[in-house]
Amino acid sequence: MANIREIAKLAGVSVSTVSRVLNNHPYVNEKKRAEILKIIEEQNYVQNSNAVHLSTGKTMVIGVTLPLVNNQYYSSIIEGIAAEAAQHHYKLMVCQTNNNPEQERSILHLLKNKKIDGLIMCSRSSSCETLNEYAGYGPIITCEANDTTSVSSVHIDHYKTFLIGMEYLMKKGHRRIGYCIGRKNSFNSQHRKRAYYEKLRSIDVTPSPEWSFEECLTIQDGKDVVGKLLHTEERPTAMIVSCNHIAAGIIKEASRLGIRVPEDLAVVGCDDQPIGELLEITTVSSSSTLMGKYAFEMLHERIWRQQLDGKKEEKELTPELVERLTT
Amino acid sequence: MANIREIAKLAGVSVSTVSRVLNNHPYVNEKKRAEILKIIEEQNYVQNSNAVHLSTGKTMVIGVTLPLVNNQYYSSIIEGIAAEAAQHHYKLMVCQTNNNPEQERSILHLLKNKKIDGLIMCSRSSSCETLNEYAGYGPIITCEANDTTSVSSVHIDHYKTFLIGMEYLMKKGHRRIGYCIGRKNSFNSQHRKRAYYEKLRSIDVTPSPEWSFEECLTIQDGKDVVGKLLHTEERPTAMIVSCNHIAAGIIKEASRLGIRVPEDLAVVGCDDQPIGELLEITTVSSSSTLMGKYAFEMLHERIWRQQLDGKKEEKELTPELVERLTT
DNA sequence: GCTTGCTCTGAAAAGCGTTCCACATATTAT
DNA sequence: ATAATATGTGGAACGCTTTTCAGAGCAAGC
């Protein structure tokens, strides 16, 4: 297929002029412009975007990492990112990390070798140092709080989320409260646990280790929780759960085993997955789609500000309680 | 940051030799190779992938189109694609089309301007001609049946799916059966409707227009269906529904309005979204994750076979009935 | 002793578009 | 009338790597 040089030759102009036409530069004679456009059309010419990328040093692609693609929480974030990105003519490279630091590094690498202009990490498992290192190659935004010095974030205040959930359950009279979270030591989990322990301490309850469930990632994990609850000495009367789909697993399994929700077991979910609405799960959450939107905005600004010295910025989303039928 | 020329200069070799090291070409003296690798390390050098892309004419990126990002059916397909793509070192560019042909065209364009090496369309709204046109620029696979001459597909046999569902409902004694589908005139919908009408005709039932619901895309749309069913003259005793999340909407709303499922209204869903399992929805489906895997395999083969004259290929997935509690 | 075939290396072309700089002409301001 | 600005255009450098081709050196085979 033709390239810009050929078009220039056919039109009897220089390559620069064709380039100007292609980029809508104003200083081109209207007659020539028309002529060139005609030839471009005839030749069915389009720019080779790799040449453009090489030349401009930008790809108009941003990367998005997430542990797994098939999860509604992350899908909602991407939805927010995608809508905003589309408006600014950015494409998305979606990369599944499986929470594996190796794989994550290979994605961070895309920043270094210029395949992407910026990166949004919906979740991360890399170390602080790794993140700081790669932040030198292009802007990175995380969609969870992070403890680096250079990487900005947009995040839900998970501490506050759990706080609101706990306070609500306690107000309802619950004292034996359990929790369910995903990755044991992630930043988010630490915050959630802090709220959990603080609140229980405030009413002088010492939580039993039997009330805590970690590494809950799938619906099945939620169901398994109920099985385990059956064998606890002092069964909790309420559970606060990091994700609605896990809450859903708990609720369905409870109902199957004849444990009444909310009478025997109250459940609070902590995100905005649609299954929460469908199953009428009481939820403390903020919009993850909105989070995605903010993340892109922040990233976009940084891509154009260019100055990588830009200070760390943090945007927090405040969660809200949505009372439904599981409490 | 350093480029290959600098590395060559520092190592006192030619650019070609450095390139050979970078690409693991065997004909490089081991001593030199080690030396060059050391300098690469010291200089923190990495290839500029845009230059590599330009030079090789490949990007190792494939595009994936889907109408909306936040939908579990599509997420499952992507999951399958992603896993397979990762194994072959391909990255994914995920593009939301909103079922808008304009937007879809802009993605097909990526094939023409070499931003992607191939394209998987989970769903498409472009015309046959458009597809055929762009198929000339790189391999395209659709994840639904298509009527083009050059675009291969991996697809679920939706005709058979509806057939199985209808037969099953009829065996259970239902005669007044309604349906719920997404886009009215999509290829998939046409097949579904054909099965629906054929089966009803086979038992001499003339379906009422009141039993058919089109443009059902969201959970809310499912709920709305129930509201409308209330006002039908002859209410159907069963519904066959293209997607489980819509079936879920129907079921929840029915239960809210005191319509018993399955006694008053039986519901069959027709995909493998996890909500089907969670809500114990009887389902006819095949694995969409598997479909994604096949789609990538097919695409990958075509990318390497290069010959765009390759004949059209079609792979069909056979659906299976999973009996659960909504029938 | 001469041919053949490896191994190893470098120069140069090819892949393609953007952009800076210099220069020319035309127009407006002083 | 002169200076200053705006408009229009081309040449060449720049971004960076891969790959082909030609050639050198050396060992094995006849």
XYZ file of C-alpha atoms (C1' of nucleotides) in Angstrom:
714
model
C 0.000 0.000 0.000
C 1.063 3.503 -0.725
C 3.018 5.578 1.735
C 3.247 9.291 2.276
C 6.148 9.667 -0.130
C 4.192 8.181 -2.962
C 1.255 10.422 -2.290
C 3.586 13.380 -2.324
C 5.061 12.315 -5.624
C 1.675 11.774 -7.214
C 0.465 15.142 -6.018
C 3.665 16.858 -7.060
C 4.240 18.275 -3.605
C 6.600 17.587 -0.772
C 6.074 15.056 1.958
C 5.736 17.878 4.453
C 2.720 19.232 2.672
C 1.010 15.881 2.649
C 1.755 15.534 6.318
C 0.196 18.924 6.916
C -2.939 17.865 5.140
C -3.061 14.683 7.154
C -2.770 16.603 10.379
C -5.064 19.454 9.475
C -2.364 22.005 9.629
C -3.812 25.340 8.476
C -0.980 26.500 6.238
C -1.875 24.562 3.127
C -3.317 26.038 -0.008
C -6.918 24.961 -0.273
C -6.574 23.830 -3.846
C -3.592 21.674 -3.071
C -5.277 20.314 -0.007
C -8.246 19.198 -2.069
C -6.001 17.679 -4.686
C -3.982 15.802 -2.090
C -7.083 14.542 -0.345
C -8.361 13.270 -3.650
C -5.183 11.335 -4.287
C -5.189 9.972 -0.761
C -8.692 8.749 -1.384
C -7.842 7.242 -4.737
C -4.813 5.481 -3.397
C -6.738 4.268 -0.394
C -3.938 5.606 1.711
C -3.837 5.635 5.500
C -1.009 6.502 7.801
C 0.962 3.674 9.248
C 0.263 4.269 12.882
C 3.464 2.620 13.984
C 5.415 5.198 12.066
C 3.319 7.901 13.644
C 3.926 6.453 17.078
C 7.619 6.226 16.490
C 7.789 9.743 15.237
C 5.590 11.381 17.822
C 6.605 9.274 20.759
C 2.978 8.740 21.687
C 0.698 5.818 20.991
C -2.654 7.079 22.250
C -3.019 3.799 24.072
C -3.239 3.390 27.792
C -2.827 0.174 29.668
C -5.210 -1.115 32.286
C -4.217 -3.904 34.631
C -6.628 -5.999 36.559
C -6.274 -9.324 38.311
C -8.948 -10.995 36.294
C -10.993 -9.833 33.403
C -14.172 -11.597 34.290
C -15.204 -9.771 37.414
C -17.905 -7.172 37.601
C -16.124 -4.892 39.986
C -13.244 -4.483 37.582
C -15.532 -4.407 34.598
C -17.307 -1.421 36.097
C -14.059 0.405 36.555
C -13.094 -0.330 32.979
C -16.454 0.883 31.839
C -15.716 4.232 33.416
C -12.227 4.328 31.981
C -13.392 3.263 28.535
C -16.083 5.902 28.234
C -13.714 8.666 29.198
C -10.847 7.310 27.121
C -13.026 7.089 24.038
C -13.878 10.745 24.332
C -10.223 11.613 24.237
C -9.441 9.182 21.432
C -7.438 6.843 23.553
C -7.512 3.109 23.144
C -7.320 0.658 26.001
C -4.947 -2.210 26.377
C -6.479 -4.454 28.979
C -4.059 -6.755 30.723
C -4.899 -9.508 33.131
C -2.282 -9.970 35.832
C -3.688 -12.870 37.842
C -2.223 -10.980 40.787
C 1.137 -12.201 39.645
C 3.959 -9.694 40.108
C 5.859 -11.197 37.185
C 3.009 -10.597 34.812
C 2.470 -7.200 36.284
C 6.045 -6.283 35.641
C 5.712 -7.277 32.035
C 2.898 -4.780 31.750
C 4.793 -2.042 33.518
C 7.419 -2.747 30.957
C 5.067 -1.548 28.235
C 5.513 1.893 29.681
C 9.250 1.637 29.370
C 9.245 0.421 25.812
C 6.662 2.997 24.792
C 3.853 0.720 23.859
C 1.496 2.672 26.095
C 1.337 6.296 27.145
C 0.168 5.637 30.649
C -1.119 2.938 32.935
C -4.082 2.514 35.218
C -3.729 -0.295 37.698
C -7.072 -1.432 39.022
C -5.223 -3.600 41.446
C -1.583 -4.283 41.927
C 0.647 -6.804 43.505
C 3.997 -5.251 42.636
C 6.149 -3.735 45.294
C 6.381 -0.078 45.990
C 9.893 0.093 44.590
C 8.879 -1.500 41.339
C 6.069 0.966 40.952
C 8.258 3.938 41.724
C 10.819 2.675 39.277
C 8.392 2.415 36.398
C 6.668 5.652 37.270
C 9.796 7.201 35.819
C 8.799 5.960 32.394
C 5.281 7.273 32.262
C 2.322 8.170 34.419
C 0.716 5.466 36.521
C -2.516 5.702 38.464
C -3.730 3.032 40.827
C -7.370 2.429 41.626
C -6.554 1.544 45.162
C -4.611 3.402 47.785
C -0.891 2.877 47.483
C 2.054 3.727 49.651
C 4.454 4.907 47.001
C 5.832 8.388 46.802
C 5.247 8.980 43.122
C 2.201 7.047 42.011
C -1.123 8.849 42.239
C -4.331 7.079 43.011
C -8.071 7.271 42.913
C -9.549 5.047 45.514
C -12.468 4.095 47.568
C -11.934 4.661 51.229
C -12.140 1.066 52.331
C -11.473 1.938 55.912
C -14.466 4.206 55.966
C -16.521 1.669 54.042
C -15.971 -0.975 56.658
C -16.453 1.606 59.369
C -19.877 2.551 58.031
C -20.802 -1.089 57.606
C -19.702 -2.001 61.105
C -21.413 0.956 62.701
C -24.596 0.109 60.907
C -24.496 -3.527 61.980
C -23.704 -2.535 65.541
C -26.539 -0.070 65.576
C -28.749 -2.964 64.551
C -27.581 -4.729 67.699
C -24.982 -7.098 66.278
C -21.940 -7.837 68.394
C -20.594 -11.069 66.941
C -19.599 -9.817 63.515
C -17.393 -11.635 61.021
C -15.634 -10.440 57.916
C -14.775 -11.735 54.503
C -12.058 -10.208 52.374
C -9.983 -11.025 49.332
C -6.247 -10.942 49.348
C -5.045 -11.197 52.896
C -2.421 -8.509 52.946
C -3.364 -6.128 50.230
C -3.490 -2.494 51.063
C -7.256 -2.518 50.881
C -7.542 -5.481 53.186
C -5.357 -3.876 55.775
C -7.598 -0.857 55.896
C -10.697 -2.952 56.104
C -9.306 -5.023 58.932
C -8.254 -1.963 60.829
C -11.802 -0.628 60.769
C -13.143 -4.032 61.738
C -10.912 -4.452 64.772
C -11.269 -0.877 65.914
C -15.021 -1.023 65.869
C -15.260 -4.330 67.672
C -12.837 -3.094 70.285
C -15.006 -0.039 70.804
C -17.757 -2.311 72.079
C -15.366 -4.587 73.934
C -15.811 -7.570 71.703
C -12.800 -9.750 71.082
C -13.288 -11.180 67.614
C -12.835 -14.881 67.265
C -10.396 -15.986 64.557
C -13.240 -18.204 63.384
C -15.110 -15.119 62.238
C -12.556 -14.020 59.734
C -12.314 -15.304 56.196
C -9.569 -14.309 53.855
C -8.703 -15.121 50.267
C -12.363 -15.062 49.310
C -12.446 -14.362 45.614
C -15.262 -16.301 44.006
C -18.908 -16.979 44.580
C -17.949 -20.480 45.587
C -15.612 -19.087 48.222
C -18.622 -17.268 49.605
C -20.615 -20.475 49.737
C -17.762 -22.232 51.474
C -17.776 -19.609 54.169
C -21.251 -20.659 55.220
C -20.168 -24.270 55.463
C -17.400 -23.234 57.796
C -19.646 -20.969 59.823
C -21.776 -23.979 60.682
C -18.951 -25.414 62.690
C -17.969 -22.352 64.642
C -18.400 -22.371 68.367
C -19.949 -18.960 68.549
C -21.476 -18.266 65.197
C -21.432 -14.607 64.156
C -24.799 -12.971 63.664
C -23.560 -10.750 60.878
C -20.929 -10.704 58.180
C -19.313 -7.759 56.512
C -18.059 -8.783 53.107
C -15.697 -6.972 50.770
C -17.506 -7.912 47.556
C -21.128 -8.377 46.639
C -20.598 -11.507 44.633
C -19.105 -13.182 47.636
C -21.956 -11.875 49.755
C -24.259 -13.406 47.157
C -22.551 -16.773 47.587
C -23.019 -16.543 51.315
C -26.672 -15.626 51.031
C -27.541 -18.344 48.564
C -25.751 -21.022 50.511
C -27.292 -19.816 53.749
C -30.744 -20.042 52.277
C -29.982 -23.506 50.973
C -28.919 -24.610 54.452
C -31.916 -23.043 56.106
C -30.044 -20.195 57.701
C -32.337 -17.209 57.468
C -30.993 -13.924 56.143
C -31.121 -11.485 57.850
C -32.702 -13.074 60.950
C -29.978 -15.660 61.603
C -27.258 -13.987 59.637
C -27.114 -10.414 58.412
C -24.911 -9.634 55.454
C -23.429 -6.375 54.252
C -21.623 -6.208 50.941
C -19.067 -3.569 50.124
C -19.046 -2.772 46.455
C -21.482 -1.748 43.779
C -21.745 -4.889 41.691
C -25.214 -5.173 40.179
C -25.777 -8.495 41.836
C -26.157 -6.511 45.036
C -29.172 -4.753 43.692
C -30.577 -7.893 42.159
C -30.370 -9.901 45.360
C -31.308 -6.916 47.493
C -28.074 -7.015 49.420
C -27.449 -4.166 51.815
C -24.324 -2.504 50.594
C -21.796 0.161 51.464
C -20.201 1.407 48.298
C -19.287 4.122 45.915
C -19.427 3.951 42.153
C -16.563 2.051 40.614
C -17.482 3.342 37.185
C -16.972 6.807 38.521
C -13.649 5.730 39.917
C -12.619 4.617 36.447
C -13.650 7.950 35.023
C -11.607 9.843 37.573
C -8.650 7.566 37.040
C -8.601 8.315 33.356
C -8.982 12.026 33.932
C -6.069 12.037 36.285
C -3.937 9.960 33.965
C -4.817 12.049 30.988
C -3.834 15.211 32.701
C -0.513 13.696 33.650
C 0.170 12.455 30.175
C -0.150 15.959 28.874
C 1.503 17.735 31.723
C 4.440 15.502 30.878
C 6.393 16.584 33.931
C 7.013 13.347 35.673
C 8.072 15.257 38.741
C 4.376 15.953 39.314
C 3.483 15.494 42.909
C 1.531 12.509 44.070
C -2.163 13.138 44.031
C -4.875 11.188 45.798
C -8.566 11.259 45.187
C -10.863 9.518 47.573
C -14.382 8.390 46.886
C -16.746 8.407 49.798
C -18.882 5.329 50.249
C -22.562 5.385 50.995
C -24.845 2.946 52.729
C -27.640 1.449 50.672
C -30.021 -0.346 52.960
C -31.695 -3.348 51.402
C -33.011 -6.653 52.629
C -30.067 -8.597 54.005
C -29.753 -6.693 57.257
C 17.305 7.009 26.994
C 19.822 5.135 25.001
C 19.012 3.623 21.664
C 20.524 0.739 19.803
C 23.092 2.933 18.098
C 24.507 4.099 21.362
C 24.741 0.588 22.637
C 26.544 -0.405 19.484
C 28.972 2.464 19.833
C 29.675 1.700 23.476
C 30.253 -1.944 22.687
C 32.363 -1.142 19.652
C 30.202 -3.256 17.369
C 27.699 -2.576 14.669
C 24.019 -1.994 15.183
C 23.302 -5.293 13.457
C 25.194 -7.220 16.041
C 23.325 -5.585 18.874
C 20.100 -6.336 17.086
C 21.176 -9.953 16.804
C 21.791 -10.123 20.511
C 18.425 -8.548 21.193
C 16.705 -11.099 19.021
C 18.688 -14.121 20.112
C 20.154 -14.717 16.752
C 22.694 -17.539 17.023
C 25.507 -16.055 14.952
C 27.051 -13.848 17.573
C 30.333 -14.504 19.278
C 29.626 -15.446 22.867
C 32.121 -13.037 24.289
C 30.668 -10.138 22.377
C 27.181 -11.198 23.284
C 28.017 -11.121 26.963
C 29.711 -7.773 26.623
C 26.780 -6.298 24.776
C 24.304 -7.670 27.277
C 26.309 -6.079 30.049
C 26.211 -2.701 28.377
C 22.500 -3.042 27.686
C 21.997 -3.704 31.348
C 24.188 -0.812 32.436
C 22.468 1.595 30.120
C 19.066 0.356 31.160
C 18.282 -0.019 27.504
C 15.104 -1.448 26.069
C 13.911 -1.558 22.515
C 11.477 1.060 21.425
C 8.602 -1.150 20.523
C 7.173 1.334 18.055
C 10.332 1.111 16.031
C 10.156 -2.660 16.225
C 6.554 -2.594 15.086
C 7.355 -0.300 12.229
C 10.211 -2.433 11.137
C 8.578 -5.816 11.491
C 5.108 -4.808 10.448
C 3.624 -6.603 13.427
C 2.471 -5.268 16.754
C 1.640 -8.394 18.684
C -1.616 -6.775 19.645
C -5.038 -7.997 18.711
C -8.221 -6.035 18.963
C -11.392 -7.247 20.590
C -14.683 -5.492 20.004
C -17.668 -5.830 22.209
C -20.802 -3.759 22.585
C -20.236 -3.038 26.217
C -17.418 -3.841 28.513
C -19.448 -4.422 31.614
C -21.307 -7.574 30.706
C -20.477 -10.993 31.958
C -21.154 -12.783 28.729
C -18.567 -10.720 26.925
C -16.246 -10.786 29.887
C -16.229 -14.570 29.736
C -15.313 -14.516 26.087
C -12.516 -12.082 26.786
C -11.329 -14.268 29.595
C -10.890 -17.094 27.125
C -9.203 -14.864 24.595
C -6.942 -13.302 27.193
C -5.669 -16.572 28.565
C -4.817 -17.890 25.148
C -3.382 -14.604 23.929
C -1.113 -14.339 26.943
C 0.362 -17.717 26.154
C 1.323 -16.516 22.724
C 2.603 -13.163 23.967
C -0.156 -11.153 22.419
C -1.711 -8.146 24.066
C -5.366 -7.248 23.879
C -6.861 -3.986 22.816
C -10.397 -4.034 24.112
C -12.772 -1.706 22.318
C -16.313 -0.918 23.279
C -18.543 -0.281 20.276
C -21.894 0.463 21.891
C -23.281 -1.388 18.884
C -22.529 1.674 16.890
C -21.320 0.992 13.330
C -19.357 4.228 13.291
C -17.369 3.242 16.322
C -16.971 -0.221 14.971
C -15.541 1.120 11.782
C -12.996 3.115 13.681
C -11.832 -0.125 15.230
C -11.734 -1.977 11.955
C -9.568 0.878 10.862
C -6.928 -0.185 13.347
C -6.369 -3.167 11.143
C -5.798 -0.970 8.156
C -3.365 1.333 9.859
C -1.489 -1.543 11.437
C -2.200 -0.848 15.030
C -3.391 -4.404 15.526
C -2.461 -7.680 13.887
C -5.953 -9.122 13.936
C -9.416 -8.576 15.305
C -11.934 -10.619 17.208
C -15.431 -9.213 17.134
C -17.530 -10.547 19.978
C -20.470 -8.862 18.397
C -20.783 -6.692 15.368
C -23.154 -4.222 13.881
C -21.239 -3.412 10.718
C -22.501 -4.526 7.374
C -21.221 -7.512 5.516
C -19.510 -5.330 2.939
C -17.656 -3.352 5.545
C -16.420 -6.527 7.125
C -15.314 -8.013 3.853
C -13.556 -4.809 2.991
C -11.517 -4.721 6.160
C -10.827 -8.420 6.077
C -8.444 -7.484 3.290
C -6.239 -5.711 5.814
C -5.894 -8.450 8.373
C -7.643 -11.454 9.814
C -10.986 -10.981 11.520
C -12.920 -13.536 13.514
C -16.432 -12.989 14.768
C -17.844 -14.663 17.833
C -21.225 -14.942 16.255
C -22.305 -16.403 12.978
C -21.876 -14.033 10.092
C -22.942 -14.036 6.493
C -19.793 -12.711 4.911
C -17.695 -14.635 2.457
C -14.319 -13.968 4.002
C -14.718 -13.581 7.740
C -14.399 -16.717 9.808
C -16.335 -17.271 12.956
C -16.604 -19.259 16.123
C -20.116 -19.276 17.353
C -22.686 -20.798 19.519
C -25.484 -22.370 17.577
C -28.265 -20.112 18.755
C -30.824 -21.814 16.609
C -30.090 -25.093 18.285
C -29.951 -23.427 21.678
C -33.455 -22.082 21.324
C -34.543 -25.363 19.805
C -33.341 -27.303 22.832
C -34.905 -24.796 25.174
C -38.224 -24.863 23.346
C -38.330 -28.623 23.137
C -37.597 -28.878 26.810
C -40.337 -26.420 27.747
C -42.791 -28.145 25.456
C -41.926 -31.506 26.940
C -42.773 -29.978 30.294
C -46.210 -29.212 28.867
C -45.854 -25.537 28.067
C -47.665 -24.225 25.002
C -47.855 -20.487 25.590
C -44.193 -19.656 25.444
C -42.693 -16.192 25.118
C -39.205 -15.051 24.246
C -36.840 -12.319 25.196
C -33.918 -11.333 23.022
C -31.462 -8.500 22.619
C -30.999 -6.693 19.358
C -34.012 -7.248 17.207
C -32.392 -8.029 13.904
C -28.981 -9.313 14.754
C -27.896 -12.518 13.162
C -28.210 -14.302 16.463
C -31.701 -13.029 17.048
C -32.856 -14.169 13.664
C -31.725 -17.692 14.380
C -33.335 -17.690 17.760
C -36.608 -16.455 16.396
C -36.581 -19.032 13.660
C -36.313 -21.833 16.194
C -38.988 -20.227 18.318
C -41.535 -19.922 15.529
C -40.754 -23.321 14.057
C -41.241 -25.065 17.337
C -44.480 -23.317 18.183
C -45.806 -24.055 14.739
C -44.982 -27.705 15.236
C -47.530 -27.794 18.030
C -49.978 -25.543 16.216
C -49.618 -22.620 18.505
C -49.797 -19.166 16.983
C -47.619 -16.981 19.152
C -49.118 -13.751 20.319
C -47.058 -10.624 19.614
C -47.506 -9.902 23.304
C -45.214 -12.799 24.106
C -42.193 -11.431 22.360
C -39.787 -8.957 23.888
C -36.928 -7.470 21.944
C -34.174 -5.030 22.769
C -33.755 -6.564 26.203
C -30.245 -5.735 27.291
C -30.186 -5.035 30.993
C -31.461 -6.553 34.185
C -33.950 -3.727 34.357
C -35.226 -4.641 30.907
C -35.882 -8.101 32.308
C -37.836 -6.653 35.193
C -39.853 -4.509 32.843
C -40.853 -7.586 30.906
C -42.719 -8.909 33.914
C -44.602 -5.676 34.309
C -45.726 -5.963 30.724
C -46.621 -9.605 31.076
C -49.112 -8.669 33.760
C -51.200 -6.871 31.201
C -51.222 -9.510 28.504
C -54.481 -11.141 27.597
C -53.115 -14.626 27.535
C -50.092 -14.670 29.730
C -47.369 -17.100 28.647
C -46.541 -19.881 31.070
C -42.894 -19.929 30.113
C -40.234 -17.603 28.775
C -37.134 -18.441 26.850
C -34.564 -15.720 27.356
C -31.358 -15.055 25.448
C -29.305 -14.013 28.470
C -29.195 -15.128 32.041
C -28.973 -11.674 33.513
C -32.219 -10.773 31.825
C -33.714 -14.016 33.036
C -32.544 -12.989 36.486
C -34.378 -9.698 36.182
C -37.514 -11.528 35.197
C -37.260 -13.957 38.066
C -36.627 -11.349 40.705
C -39.409 -9.108 39.531
C -41.772 -12.056 39.255
C -41.034 -13.060 42.800
C -41.573 -9.487 43.955
C -44.965 -9.419 42.272
C -45.979 -12.780 43.651
C -45.678 -14.657 40.387
C -44.252 -18.031 41.300
C -41.320 -19.409 39.329
C -41.600 -21.999 37.919
C -45.222 -22.738 38.802
C -46.760 -19.628 37.251
C -43.898 -18.804 34.946
C -41.051 -21.037 33.879
C -37.833 -19.392 32.714
C -34.989 -20.743 30.610
C -31.839 -18.696 30.156
C -29.516 -19.152 27.224
C -25.962 -18.358 28.177
C -23.446 -19.345 30.800
C -23.274 -16.257 32.944
C -22.549 -17.199 36.552
C -25.704 -15.540 37.739
C -27.516 -18.496 36.202
C -25.846 -20.859 38.569
C -26.275 -18.559 41.509
C -29.988 -18.115 40.989
C -30.455 -21.718 39.904
C -31.751 -20.747 36.514
C -32.307 -23.561 34.039
C -30.027 -22.809 31.172
C -29.136 -23.934 27.669
C -25.602 -22.882 26.927
C -22.091 -23.611 25.916
C -18.959 -22.118 27.383
C -18.264 -18.610 26.196
C -14.800 -18.758 27.680
C -14.123 -21.693 25.435
C -15.461 -19.732 22.534
C -12.937 -17.003 23.274
C -10.162 -19.548 23.370
C -11.146 -20.963 20.006
C -11.491 -17.520 18.529
C -7.956 -16.660 19.479
C -6.621 -19.939 18.181
C -8.281 -19.387 14.861
C -7.085 -15.828 14.636
C -3.585 -16.728 15.615
C -3.347 -19.329 12.968
C -4.527 -16.854 10.375
C -2.106 -14.203 11.489
C 0.744 -16.586 10.857
C -0.605 -18.215 7.771
C -0.654 -14.713 6.400
C -2.475 -15.729 3.243
C -5.538 -13.605 3.350
C -7.068 -15.761 0.674
C -7.664 -18.342 3.416
C -11.084 -19.813 3.097
C -13.812 -18.927 5.491
C -13.896 -21.261 8.440
C -16.709 -21.789 10.890
C -16.601 -23.460 14.218
C -19.791 -24.190 16.040
C -20.181 -24.816 19.737
C -22.954 -27.139 20.736
C -25.151 -26.012 23.596
C -26.220 -28.209 26.471
C -29.199 -28.098 28.759
C -28.528 -27.558 32.438
C -31.677 -28.221 34.366
C -32.047 -26.156 37.497
C -34.916 -24.716 39.489
C -36.699 -22.245 37.248
C -38.507 -24.832 35.109
C 45.055 -27.926 -3.034
C 40.620 -26.449 -3.930
C 35.810 -26.274 -3.079
C 31.997 -25.992 -0.069
C 29.759 -24.525 3.886
C 29.693 -22.532 8.445
C 30.250 -18.758 11.635
C 30.523 -14.025 12.394
C 30.282 -9.027 11.304
C 29.128 -4.513 9.332
C 27.133 -1.255 5.916
C 23.160 0.196 4.128
C 18.465 0.030 2.867
C 13.826 -0.278 4.218
C 9.999 0.538 7.068
C 7.148 5.665 7.443
C 5.677 10.017 9.246
C 6.612 14.444 11.845
C 8.802 18.589 12.525
C 12.220 22.183 12.472
C 14.339 25.469 9.681
C 14.933 28.204 5.773
C 12.987 30.625 2.200
C 9.446 32.816 -0.676
C 5.455 35.411 -1.416
C 1.618 38.118 0.062
C -0.584 41.122 3.142
C -1.069 44.448 6.802
C 0.633 47.950 9.823
C 3.406 52.058 10.580
C 7.592 53.243 1.279
C 9.261 50.220 4.680
C 8.919 47.063 8.243
C 6.546 43.446 10.187
C 3.607 39.592 10.032
C 1.018 35.858 7.992
C 0.789 32.247 4.675
C 2.612 28.527 2.033
C 6.193 25.087 0.695
C 10.261 22.044 0.447
C 14.490 19.815 2.273
C 16.472 17.253 5.595
C 16.998 15.472 10.052
C 14.952 12.645 13.424
C 12.587 8.820 15.768
C 14.680 3.375 15.971
C 15.092 -1.295 14.628
C 15.186 -5.208 11.424
C 16.921 -7.411 7.577
C 19.336 -8.272 3.383
C 23.581 -8.625 1.249
C 28.327 -8.909 0.859
C 32.449 -10.341 2.615
C 36.002 -12.360 5.833
C 37.864 -16.193 8.251
C 38.092 -20.971 9.128
C 37.182 -25.951 9.095
C 35.842 -30.072 6.803
C 35.542 -32.878 2.571
C 37.204 -34.632 -1.889
